[in-house]
Coordinates of C-alpha atoms and ligand atoms in Angstrom, one line a residue:
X1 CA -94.0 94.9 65.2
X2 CA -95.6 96.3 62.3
X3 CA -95.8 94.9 58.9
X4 CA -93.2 97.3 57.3
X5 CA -91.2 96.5 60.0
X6 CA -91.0 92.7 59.5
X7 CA -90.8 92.7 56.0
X8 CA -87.6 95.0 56.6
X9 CA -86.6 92.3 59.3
X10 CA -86.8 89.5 56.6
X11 CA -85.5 91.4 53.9
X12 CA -81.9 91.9 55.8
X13 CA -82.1 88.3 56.6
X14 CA -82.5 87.1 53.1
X15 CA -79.9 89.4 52.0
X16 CA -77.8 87.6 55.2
X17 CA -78.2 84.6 53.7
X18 CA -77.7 85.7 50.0
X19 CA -74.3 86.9 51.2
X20 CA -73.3 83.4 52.8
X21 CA -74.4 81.4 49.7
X22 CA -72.1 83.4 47.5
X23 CA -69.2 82.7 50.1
X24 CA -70.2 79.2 50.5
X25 CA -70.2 79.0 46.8
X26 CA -66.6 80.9 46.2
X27 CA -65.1 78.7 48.9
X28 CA -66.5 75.7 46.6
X29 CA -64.8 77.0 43.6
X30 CA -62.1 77.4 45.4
X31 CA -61.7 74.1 46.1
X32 CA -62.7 72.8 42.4
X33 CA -59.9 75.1 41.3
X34 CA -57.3 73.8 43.8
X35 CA -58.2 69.9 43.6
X36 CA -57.5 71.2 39.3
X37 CA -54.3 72.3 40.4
X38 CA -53.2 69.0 42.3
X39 CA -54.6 67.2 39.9
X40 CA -52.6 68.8 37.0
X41 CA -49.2 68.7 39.4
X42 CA -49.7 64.8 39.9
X43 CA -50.3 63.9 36.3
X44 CA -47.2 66.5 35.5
X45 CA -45.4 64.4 38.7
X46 CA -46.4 61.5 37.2
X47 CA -45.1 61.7 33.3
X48 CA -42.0 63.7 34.6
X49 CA -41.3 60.6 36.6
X50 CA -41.2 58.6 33.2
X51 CA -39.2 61.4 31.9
X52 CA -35.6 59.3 31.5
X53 CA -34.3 61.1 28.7
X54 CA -34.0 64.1 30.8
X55 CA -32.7 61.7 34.1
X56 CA -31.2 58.4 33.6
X57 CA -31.4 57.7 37.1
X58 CA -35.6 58.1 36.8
X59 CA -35.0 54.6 35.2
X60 CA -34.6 52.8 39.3
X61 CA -37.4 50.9 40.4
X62 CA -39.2 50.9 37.0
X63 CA -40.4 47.2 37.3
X64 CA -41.9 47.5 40.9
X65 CA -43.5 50.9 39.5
X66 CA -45.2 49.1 36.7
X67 CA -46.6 46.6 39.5
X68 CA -48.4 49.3 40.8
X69 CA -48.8 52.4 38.5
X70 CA -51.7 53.8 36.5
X71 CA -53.0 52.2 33.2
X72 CA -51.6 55.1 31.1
X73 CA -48.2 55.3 33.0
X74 CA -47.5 51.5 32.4
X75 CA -48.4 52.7 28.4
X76 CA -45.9 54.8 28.6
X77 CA -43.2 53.6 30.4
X78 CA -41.8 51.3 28.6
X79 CA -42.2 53.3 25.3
X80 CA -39.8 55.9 26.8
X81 CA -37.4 53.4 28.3
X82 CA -37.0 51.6 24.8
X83 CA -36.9 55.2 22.8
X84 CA -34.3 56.3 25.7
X85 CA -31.8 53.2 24.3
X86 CA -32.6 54.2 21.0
X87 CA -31.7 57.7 21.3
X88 CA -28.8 56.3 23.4
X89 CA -27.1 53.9 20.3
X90 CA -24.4 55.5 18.3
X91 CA -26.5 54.0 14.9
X92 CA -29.7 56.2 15.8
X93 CA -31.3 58.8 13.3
X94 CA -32.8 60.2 16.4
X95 CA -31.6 63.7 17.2
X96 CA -28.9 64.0 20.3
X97 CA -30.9 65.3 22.6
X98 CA -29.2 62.8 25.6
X99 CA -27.8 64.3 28.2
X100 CA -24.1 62.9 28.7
X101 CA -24.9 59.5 31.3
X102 CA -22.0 59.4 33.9
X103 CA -22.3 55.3 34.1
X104 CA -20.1 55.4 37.2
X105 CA -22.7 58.1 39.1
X106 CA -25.7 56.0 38.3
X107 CA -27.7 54.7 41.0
X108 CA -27.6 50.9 41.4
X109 CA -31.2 50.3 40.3
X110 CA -31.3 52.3 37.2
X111 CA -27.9 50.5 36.4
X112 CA -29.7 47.2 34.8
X113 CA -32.0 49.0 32.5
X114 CA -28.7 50.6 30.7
X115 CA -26.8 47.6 31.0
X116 CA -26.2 47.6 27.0
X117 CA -24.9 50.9 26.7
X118 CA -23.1 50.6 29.0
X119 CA -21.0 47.9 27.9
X120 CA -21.8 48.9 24.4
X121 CA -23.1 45.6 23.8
X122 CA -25.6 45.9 21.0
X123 CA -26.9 43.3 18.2
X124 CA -28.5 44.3 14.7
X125 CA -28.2 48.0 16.0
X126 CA -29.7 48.0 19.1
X127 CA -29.0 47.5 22.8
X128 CA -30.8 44.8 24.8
X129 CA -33.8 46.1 26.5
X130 CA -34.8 44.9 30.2
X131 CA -37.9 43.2 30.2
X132 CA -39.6 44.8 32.5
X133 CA -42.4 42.0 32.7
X134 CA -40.3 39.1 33.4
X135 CA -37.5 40.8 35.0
X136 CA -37.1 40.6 38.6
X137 CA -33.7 42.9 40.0
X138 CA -34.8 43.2 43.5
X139 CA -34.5 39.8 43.6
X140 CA -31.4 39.3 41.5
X141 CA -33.4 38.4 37.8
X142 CA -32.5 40.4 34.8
X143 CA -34.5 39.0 31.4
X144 CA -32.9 41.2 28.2
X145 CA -34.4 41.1 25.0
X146 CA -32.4 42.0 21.4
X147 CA -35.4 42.7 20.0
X148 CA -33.3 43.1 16.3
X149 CA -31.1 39.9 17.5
X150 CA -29.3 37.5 17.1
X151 CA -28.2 37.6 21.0
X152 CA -24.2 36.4 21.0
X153 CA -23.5 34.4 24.2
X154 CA -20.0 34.7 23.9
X155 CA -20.8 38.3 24.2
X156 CA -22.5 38.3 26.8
X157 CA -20.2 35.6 29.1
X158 CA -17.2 38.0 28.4
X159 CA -19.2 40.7 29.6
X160 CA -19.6 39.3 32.6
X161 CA -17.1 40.6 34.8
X162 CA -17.5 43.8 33.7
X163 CA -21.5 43.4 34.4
X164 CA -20.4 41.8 38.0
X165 CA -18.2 45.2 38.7
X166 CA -21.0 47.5 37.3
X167 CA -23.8 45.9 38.6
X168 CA -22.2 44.6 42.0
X169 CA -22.3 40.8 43.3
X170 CA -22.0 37.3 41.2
X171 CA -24.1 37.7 38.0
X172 CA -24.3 34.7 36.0
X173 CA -25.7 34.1 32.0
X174 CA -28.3 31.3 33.1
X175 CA -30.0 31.0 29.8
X176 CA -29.4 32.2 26.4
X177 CA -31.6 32.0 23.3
X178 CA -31.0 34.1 20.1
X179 CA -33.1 37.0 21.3
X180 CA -33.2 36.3 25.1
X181 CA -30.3 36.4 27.9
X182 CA -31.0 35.7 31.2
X183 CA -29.1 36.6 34.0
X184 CA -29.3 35.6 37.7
X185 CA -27.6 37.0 41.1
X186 CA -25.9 34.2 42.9
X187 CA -26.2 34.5 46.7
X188 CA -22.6 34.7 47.9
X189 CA -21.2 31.0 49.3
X190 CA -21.2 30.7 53.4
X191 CA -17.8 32.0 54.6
X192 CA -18.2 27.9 56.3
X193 CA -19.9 25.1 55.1
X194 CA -19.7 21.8 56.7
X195 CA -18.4 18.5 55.1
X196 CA -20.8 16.4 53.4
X197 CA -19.9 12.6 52.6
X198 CA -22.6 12.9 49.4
X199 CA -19.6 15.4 47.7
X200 CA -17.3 12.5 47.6
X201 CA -17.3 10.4 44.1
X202 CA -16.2 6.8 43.7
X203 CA -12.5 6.7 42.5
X204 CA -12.2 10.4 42.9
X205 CA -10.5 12.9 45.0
X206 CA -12.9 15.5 46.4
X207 CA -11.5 18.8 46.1
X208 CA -14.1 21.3 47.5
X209 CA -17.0 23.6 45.7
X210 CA -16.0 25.7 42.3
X211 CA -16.2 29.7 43.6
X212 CA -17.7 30.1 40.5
X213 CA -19.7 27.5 38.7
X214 CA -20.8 25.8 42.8
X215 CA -20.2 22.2 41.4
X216 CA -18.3 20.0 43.4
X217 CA -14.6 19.5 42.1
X218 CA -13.5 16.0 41.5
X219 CA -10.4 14.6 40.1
X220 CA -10.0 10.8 39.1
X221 CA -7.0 9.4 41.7
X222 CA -5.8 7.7 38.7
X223 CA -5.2 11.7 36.5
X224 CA -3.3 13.1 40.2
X225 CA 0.2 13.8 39.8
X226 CA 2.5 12.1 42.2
X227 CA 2.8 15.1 44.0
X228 CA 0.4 17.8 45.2
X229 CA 1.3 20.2 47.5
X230 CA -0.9 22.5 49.4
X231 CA 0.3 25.8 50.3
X232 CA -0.6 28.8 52.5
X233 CA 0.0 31.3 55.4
X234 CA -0.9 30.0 58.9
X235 CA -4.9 29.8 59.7
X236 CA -5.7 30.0 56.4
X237 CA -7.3 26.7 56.0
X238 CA -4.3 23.8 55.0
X239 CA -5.1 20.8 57.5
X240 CA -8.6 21.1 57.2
X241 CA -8.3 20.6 53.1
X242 CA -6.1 18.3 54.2
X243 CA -8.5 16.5 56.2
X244 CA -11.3 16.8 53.5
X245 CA -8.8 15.0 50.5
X246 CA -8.0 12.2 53.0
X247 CA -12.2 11.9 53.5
X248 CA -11.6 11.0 49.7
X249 CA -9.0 8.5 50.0
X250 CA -10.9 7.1 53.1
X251 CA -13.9 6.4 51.6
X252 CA -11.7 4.8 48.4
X253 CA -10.0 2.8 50.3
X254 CA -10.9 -0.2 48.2
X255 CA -8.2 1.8 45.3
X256 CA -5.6 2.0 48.0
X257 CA -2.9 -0.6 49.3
X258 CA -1.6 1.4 52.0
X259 CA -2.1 5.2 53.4
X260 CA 0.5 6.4 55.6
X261 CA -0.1 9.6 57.1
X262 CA 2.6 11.7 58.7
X263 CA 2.0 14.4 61.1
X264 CA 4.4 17.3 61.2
X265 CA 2.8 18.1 64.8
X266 CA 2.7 15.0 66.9
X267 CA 0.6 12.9 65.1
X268 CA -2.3 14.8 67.5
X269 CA -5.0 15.6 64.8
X270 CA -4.1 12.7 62.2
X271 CA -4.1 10.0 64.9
X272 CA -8.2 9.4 64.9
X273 CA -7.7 7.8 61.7
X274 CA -5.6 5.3 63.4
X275 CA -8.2 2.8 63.8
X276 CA -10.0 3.4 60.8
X277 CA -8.4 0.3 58.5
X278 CA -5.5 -1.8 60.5
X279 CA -2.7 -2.5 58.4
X280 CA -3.8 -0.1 56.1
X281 CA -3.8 3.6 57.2
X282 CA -0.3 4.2 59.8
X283 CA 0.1 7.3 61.2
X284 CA 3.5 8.6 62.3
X285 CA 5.3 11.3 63.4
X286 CA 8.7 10.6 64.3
X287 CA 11.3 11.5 61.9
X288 CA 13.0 7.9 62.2
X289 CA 10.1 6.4 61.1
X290 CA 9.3 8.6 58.2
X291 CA 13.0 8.5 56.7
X292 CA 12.4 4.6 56.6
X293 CA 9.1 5.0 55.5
X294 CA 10.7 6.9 52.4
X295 CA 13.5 4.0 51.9
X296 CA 10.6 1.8 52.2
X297 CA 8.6 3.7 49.3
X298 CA 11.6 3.8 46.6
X299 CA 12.2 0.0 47.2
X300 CA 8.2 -0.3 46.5
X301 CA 8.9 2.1 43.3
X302 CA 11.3 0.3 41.7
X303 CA 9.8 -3.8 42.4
X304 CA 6.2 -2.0 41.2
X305 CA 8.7 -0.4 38.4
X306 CA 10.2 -3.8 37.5
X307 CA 6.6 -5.7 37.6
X308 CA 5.2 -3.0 35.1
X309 CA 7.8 -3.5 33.0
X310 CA 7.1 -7.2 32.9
X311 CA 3.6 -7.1 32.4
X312 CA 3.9 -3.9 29.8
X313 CA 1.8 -1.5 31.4
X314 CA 3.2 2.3 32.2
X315 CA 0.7 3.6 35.0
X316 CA -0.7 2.3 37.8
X317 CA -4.8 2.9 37.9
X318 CA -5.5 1.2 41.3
X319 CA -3.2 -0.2 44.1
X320 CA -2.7 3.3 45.3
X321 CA -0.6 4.2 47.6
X322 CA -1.0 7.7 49.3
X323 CA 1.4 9.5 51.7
X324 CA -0.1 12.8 53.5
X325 CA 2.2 14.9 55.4
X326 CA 1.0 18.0 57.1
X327 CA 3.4 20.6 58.2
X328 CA 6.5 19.5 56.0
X329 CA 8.6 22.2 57.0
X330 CA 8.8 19.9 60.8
X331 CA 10.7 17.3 58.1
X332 CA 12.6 19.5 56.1
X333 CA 14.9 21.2 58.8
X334 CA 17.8 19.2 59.5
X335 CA 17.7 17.5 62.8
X336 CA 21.0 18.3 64.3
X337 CA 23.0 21.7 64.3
X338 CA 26.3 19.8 64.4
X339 CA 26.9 18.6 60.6
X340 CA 28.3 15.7 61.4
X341 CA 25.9 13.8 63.4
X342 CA 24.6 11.0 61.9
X343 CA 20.9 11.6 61.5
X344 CA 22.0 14.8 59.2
X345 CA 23.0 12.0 56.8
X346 CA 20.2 10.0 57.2
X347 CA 17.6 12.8 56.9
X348 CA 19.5 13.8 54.0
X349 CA 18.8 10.8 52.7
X350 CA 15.0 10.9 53.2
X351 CA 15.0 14.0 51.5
X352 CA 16.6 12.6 48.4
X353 CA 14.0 9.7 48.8
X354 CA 11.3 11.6 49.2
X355 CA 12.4 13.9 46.1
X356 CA 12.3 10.7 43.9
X357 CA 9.1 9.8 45.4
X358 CA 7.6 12.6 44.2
X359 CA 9.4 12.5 41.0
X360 CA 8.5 8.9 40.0
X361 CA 5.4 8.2 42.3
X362 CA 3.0 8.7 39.3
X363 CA 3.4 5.7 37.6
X364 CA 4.3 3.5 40.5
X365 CA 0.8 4.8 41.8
X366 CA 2.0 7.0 44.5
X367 CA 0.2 10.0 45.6
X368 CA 1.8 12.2 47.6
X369 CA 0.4 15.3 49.9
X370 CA 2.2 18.2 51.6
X371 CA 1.3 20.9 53.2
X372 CA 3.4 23.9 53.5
X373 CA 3.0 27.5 54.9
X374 CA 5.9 29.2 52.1
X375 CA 6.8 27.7 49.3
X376 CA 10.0 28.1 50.4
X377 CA 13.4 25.9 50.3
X378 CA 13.4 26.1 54.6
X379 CA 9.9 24.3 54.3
X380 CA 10.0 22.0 51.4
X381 CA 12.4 21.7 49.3
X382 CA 12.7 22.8 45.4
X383 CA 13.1 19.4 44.2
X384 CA 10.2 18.0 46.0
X385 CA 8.4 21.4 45.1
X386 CA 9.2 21.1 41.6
X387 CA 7.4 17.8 41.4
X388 CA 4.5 18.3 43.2
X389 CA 2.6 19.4 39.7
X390 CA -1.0 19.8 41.6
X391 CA -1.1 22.8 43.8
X392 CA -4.0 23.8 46.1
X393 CA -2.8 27.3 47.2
X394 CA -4.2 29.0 50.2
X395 CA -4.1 32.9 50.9
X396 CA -0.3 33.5 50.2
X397 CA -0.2 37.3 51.4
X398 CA 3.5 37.6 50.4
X399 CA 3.9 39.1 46.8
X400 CA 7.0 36.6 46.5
X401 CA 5.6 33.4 47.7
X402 CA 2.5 34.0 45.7
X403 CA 4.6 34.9 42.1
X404 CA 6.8 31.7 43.2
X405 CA 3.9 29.6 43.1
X406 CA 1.6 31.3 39.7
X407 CA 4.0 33.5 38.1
X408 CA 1.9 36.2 36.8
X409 CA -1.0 37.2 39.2
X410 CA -3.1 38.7 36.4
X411 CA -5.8 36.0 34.6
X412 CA -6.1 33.9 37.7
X413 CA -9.1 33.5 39.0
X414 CA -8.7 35.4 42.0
X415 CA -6.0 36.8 43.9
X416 CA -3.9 34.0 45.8
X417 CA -2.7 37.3 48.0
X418 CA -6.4 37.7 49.3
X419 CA -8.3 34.3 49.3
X420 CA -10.6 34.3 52.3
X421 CA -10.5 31.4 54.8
X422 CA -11.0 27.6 53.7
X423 CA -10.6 28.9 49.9
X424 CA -7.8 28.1 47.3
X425 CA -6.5 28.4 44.1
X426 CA -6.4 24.2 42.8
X427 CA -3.7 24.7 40.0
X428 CA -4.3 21.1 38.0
X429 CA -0.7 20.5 36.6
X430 CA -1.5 17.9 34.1
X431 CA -3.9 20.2 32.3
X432 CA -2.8 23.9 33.3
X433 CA -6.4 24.7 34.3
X434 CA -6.8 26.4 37.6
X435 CA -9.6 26.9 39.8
X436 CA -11.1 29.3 42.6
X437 CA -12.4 26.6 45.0
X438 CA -13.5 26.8 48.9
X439 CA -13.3 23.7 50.6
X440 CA -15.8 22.4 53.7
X441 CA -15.1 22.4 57.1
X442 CA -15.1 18.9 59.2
X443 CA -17.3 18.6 61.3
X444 CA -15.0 16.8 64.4
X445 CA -11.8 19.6 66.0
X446 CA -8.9 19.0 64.7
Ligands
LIG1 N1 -12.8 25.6 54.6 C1 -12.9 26.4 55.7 N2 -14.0 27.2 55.8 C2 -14.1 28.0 56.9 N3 -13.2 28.0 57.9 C3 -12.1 27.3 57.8 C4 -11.9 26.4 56.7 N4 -10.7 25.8 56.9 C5 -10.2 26.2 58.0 N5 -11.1 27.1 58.6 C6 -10.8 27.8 59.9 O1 -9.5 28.2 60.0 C7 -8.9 27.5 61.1 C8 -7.5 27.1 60.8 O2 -7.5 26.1 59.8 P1 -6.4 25.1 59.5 O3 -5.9 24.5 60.9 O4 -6.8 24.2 58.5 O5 -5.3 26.1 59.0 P2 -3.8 25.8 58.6 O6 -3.6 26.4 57.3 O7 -3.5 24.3 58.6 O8 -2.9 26.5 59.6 P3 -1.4 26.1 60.2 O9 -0.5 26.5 59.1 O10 -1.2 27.1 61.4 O11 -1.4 24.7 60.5 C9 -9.8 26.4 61.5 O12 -9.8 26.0 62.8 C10 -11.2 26.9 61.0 O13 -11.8 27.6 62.1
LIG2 MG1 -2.2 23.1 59.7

């Protein structure tokens, strides 16, 4: 090859080369320009996602987003949240420029950073603000703070089942300080929980766990009505309670001259207790023996009557006696279809008996028990009803039966018409208060 020749040769092969650099070199622009683009789009992604006061709902998951998020996006966050509430109270100077929130379309985790607004609970002009520090929703914590104050717990506990239908589940006010209310998510109670002796209280009936406030519900033997009855559909949870208030009486037995407890279905479930105290607890389930049980009882009434009298006092606060009858309604029909056999009068008798029991038992120290499905005149009757002040009512489907036993259905603390297995409505009729309770389950088949 001759010189001309292979400087021709390299020249092409520089210019080769040239021509690949500058490619090289536009597809590295190229790149520089794109990785701009994405960059810009993220940062846009990224403040649009703090953008609330175009998108309420932008608000879910804020406080696991700050757990993770950018320095300048956890700036920023909580600046726009807390101008978003501004903008959002009717006091604000700020211009309108809210969208309309539709509360009820709101998705569940941006519902407890607009809490405030949207029960228009606001103090010194301004709603209370999430904390998104301290607050916890996943796992049922919700810290607000008025930052202008003072916090009203009144407020807040009327709120509250408002904030349980809006939020969803059992929301409780755990703490309240003037600037600070704290609620918590209680984890729904066990459709069954079993029977635990440590519930029981000296000198008190055990009455299951408050729906509501969890504390076991006691009642001092000596504040009991003479009668209490408890009521409800079949299945829905009578002879256990049943079994649970006689745990009460059982371990109190030291309070208690006799027991007697009746059993509207052949004595099968009641008679393990039998054994339990000789000459103490008697079970029975023959009629004959219950009507003279009842004779027996008035007799009792009116020498404990006469003995008060004597020695001046009005109520007896020991020396109780307790009957328990499951199944009453077993008692109530009449025995015979031909009205003139004789046990019609006798059982009539009983009934009369047992209606004065339950009418004057108080103060003679009585304590009577019945279970019924309907509060009905076929299963107990109205004067033994009538008496029978305490009521612990189980799921009464029937409109009727349920009015019969509360009157008004509104106010109560839930719905006698829908209680769920093993839970009542305890109606205390010395003090009017009534009470959402679910009872245990024991342990043994009954
Ligand atoms: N407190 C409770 N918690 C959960 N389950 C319960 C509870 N009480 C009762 N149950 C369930 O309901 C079933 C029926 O209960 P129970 O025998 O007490 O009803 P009842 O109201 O006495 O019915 P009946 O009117 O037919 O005698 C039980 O076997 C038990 O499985
Ligand atoms: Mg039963």
């Amino acid at each position: 090859m001759t010189g001309s020749m292979q400087q021709r040769h390299h020249a092409r092969a520089l210019l080769r080369e040239c021509d690949r650099l500058h490619n090289e070199v536009a597809g590295i622009k190229q790149l520089i320009q794109n990785a701009d683009i994405l960059r810009r789009a993220h940062d846009t992604a990224r403040f649009e996602r703090l953008l609330f006061t175009l998108d309420a709902n932008r608000l879910a998951g804020l406080v696991e987003l700050l757990r993770t998020t950018d320095h300048e996006s956890a700036r920023l966050a909580p600046i726009r949240y807390h101008h978003l509430l501004q903008a959002l109270h009717p006091a604000t100077t700020l211009g309108k420029v809210i969208q309309h929130i539709d509360y009820a379309a709101l998705r569940p985790d941006a519902r407890p950073y607009l809490l405030g607004p949207f029960l228009n609970l606001s103090f010194g002009n301004a709603f209370p603000r999430l904390c998104l520090q301290r607050s916890n929703p996943a796992s049922g914590r919700l810290v607000y703070i008025s930052p202008n104050g003072p916090s009203e717990e009144d407020a807040w506990r009327a709120h509250l089942p408002a904030i349980r239908d809006w939020l969803g589940g059992d929301w409780e006010l755990i703490r309240h300080t003037v600037s600070v209310a704290e609620l918590e998510q209680r984890t729904p109670l066990p459709a069954a929980f079993p029977f635990n002796s440590r519930s029981l209280a000296p000198g008190h009936l055990y009455a299951g766990v408050d729906v509501k406030t969890r504390q076991h519900v006691h009642i001092p033997f000596a504040d009991l009505p003479s009668g209490t009855l408890l009521a409800g559909a079949t299945g829905t949870g009578k002879s256990n309670a049943l079994h649970i208030l006689l745990q009460s009486i059982l371990a109190n037995l030291r309070f208690f001259s006799s027991v007697y407890l009746v059993d509207g279905k052949d004595g099968v479930t009641l008679q393990r207790y039998a054994r339990i105290a000789p000459g103490k607890v008697h079970v029975l389930w023959a009629e004959p023996h219950l009507w003279k049980l009842t004779t027996h009882l008035v007799e009792f009434m009116r020498a404990r009557n006469a003995d008060q009298r004597a020695r001046n006092i009005d109520n007896a606060t020991g020396n109780f006696v307790a009957l328990i009858i499951d199944e009453m309604s077993t008692f109530t029909a009449k025995p015979s279809g031909d009205a003139k056999h004789p046990d019609n009068k006798l059982h009539a008798r009983f009934l009369d008996e047992l209606a004065m029991v339950a009418r004057r038992g108080r103060s003679t120290g009585i304590r009577l028990f019945v279970t019924a499905q309907e509060p009905v005149a076929e299963q107990i009757p109205p004067t033994i009803r009538a008496n029978c002040l305490n009521t612990i009512s189980f799921k009464l489907p029937i409109d009727a039966h349920a009015t019969a036993l509360f009157g008004q259905l509104e106010g109560l603390p839930a719905d006698p018409r829908h209680l769920q297995r093993g839970r009542a409505l305890l109606k205390n009729g010395v003090t009017g208060e009534i009470r959402h309770v679910q009872f245990p389950v024991m342990g043994t088949p009954r």
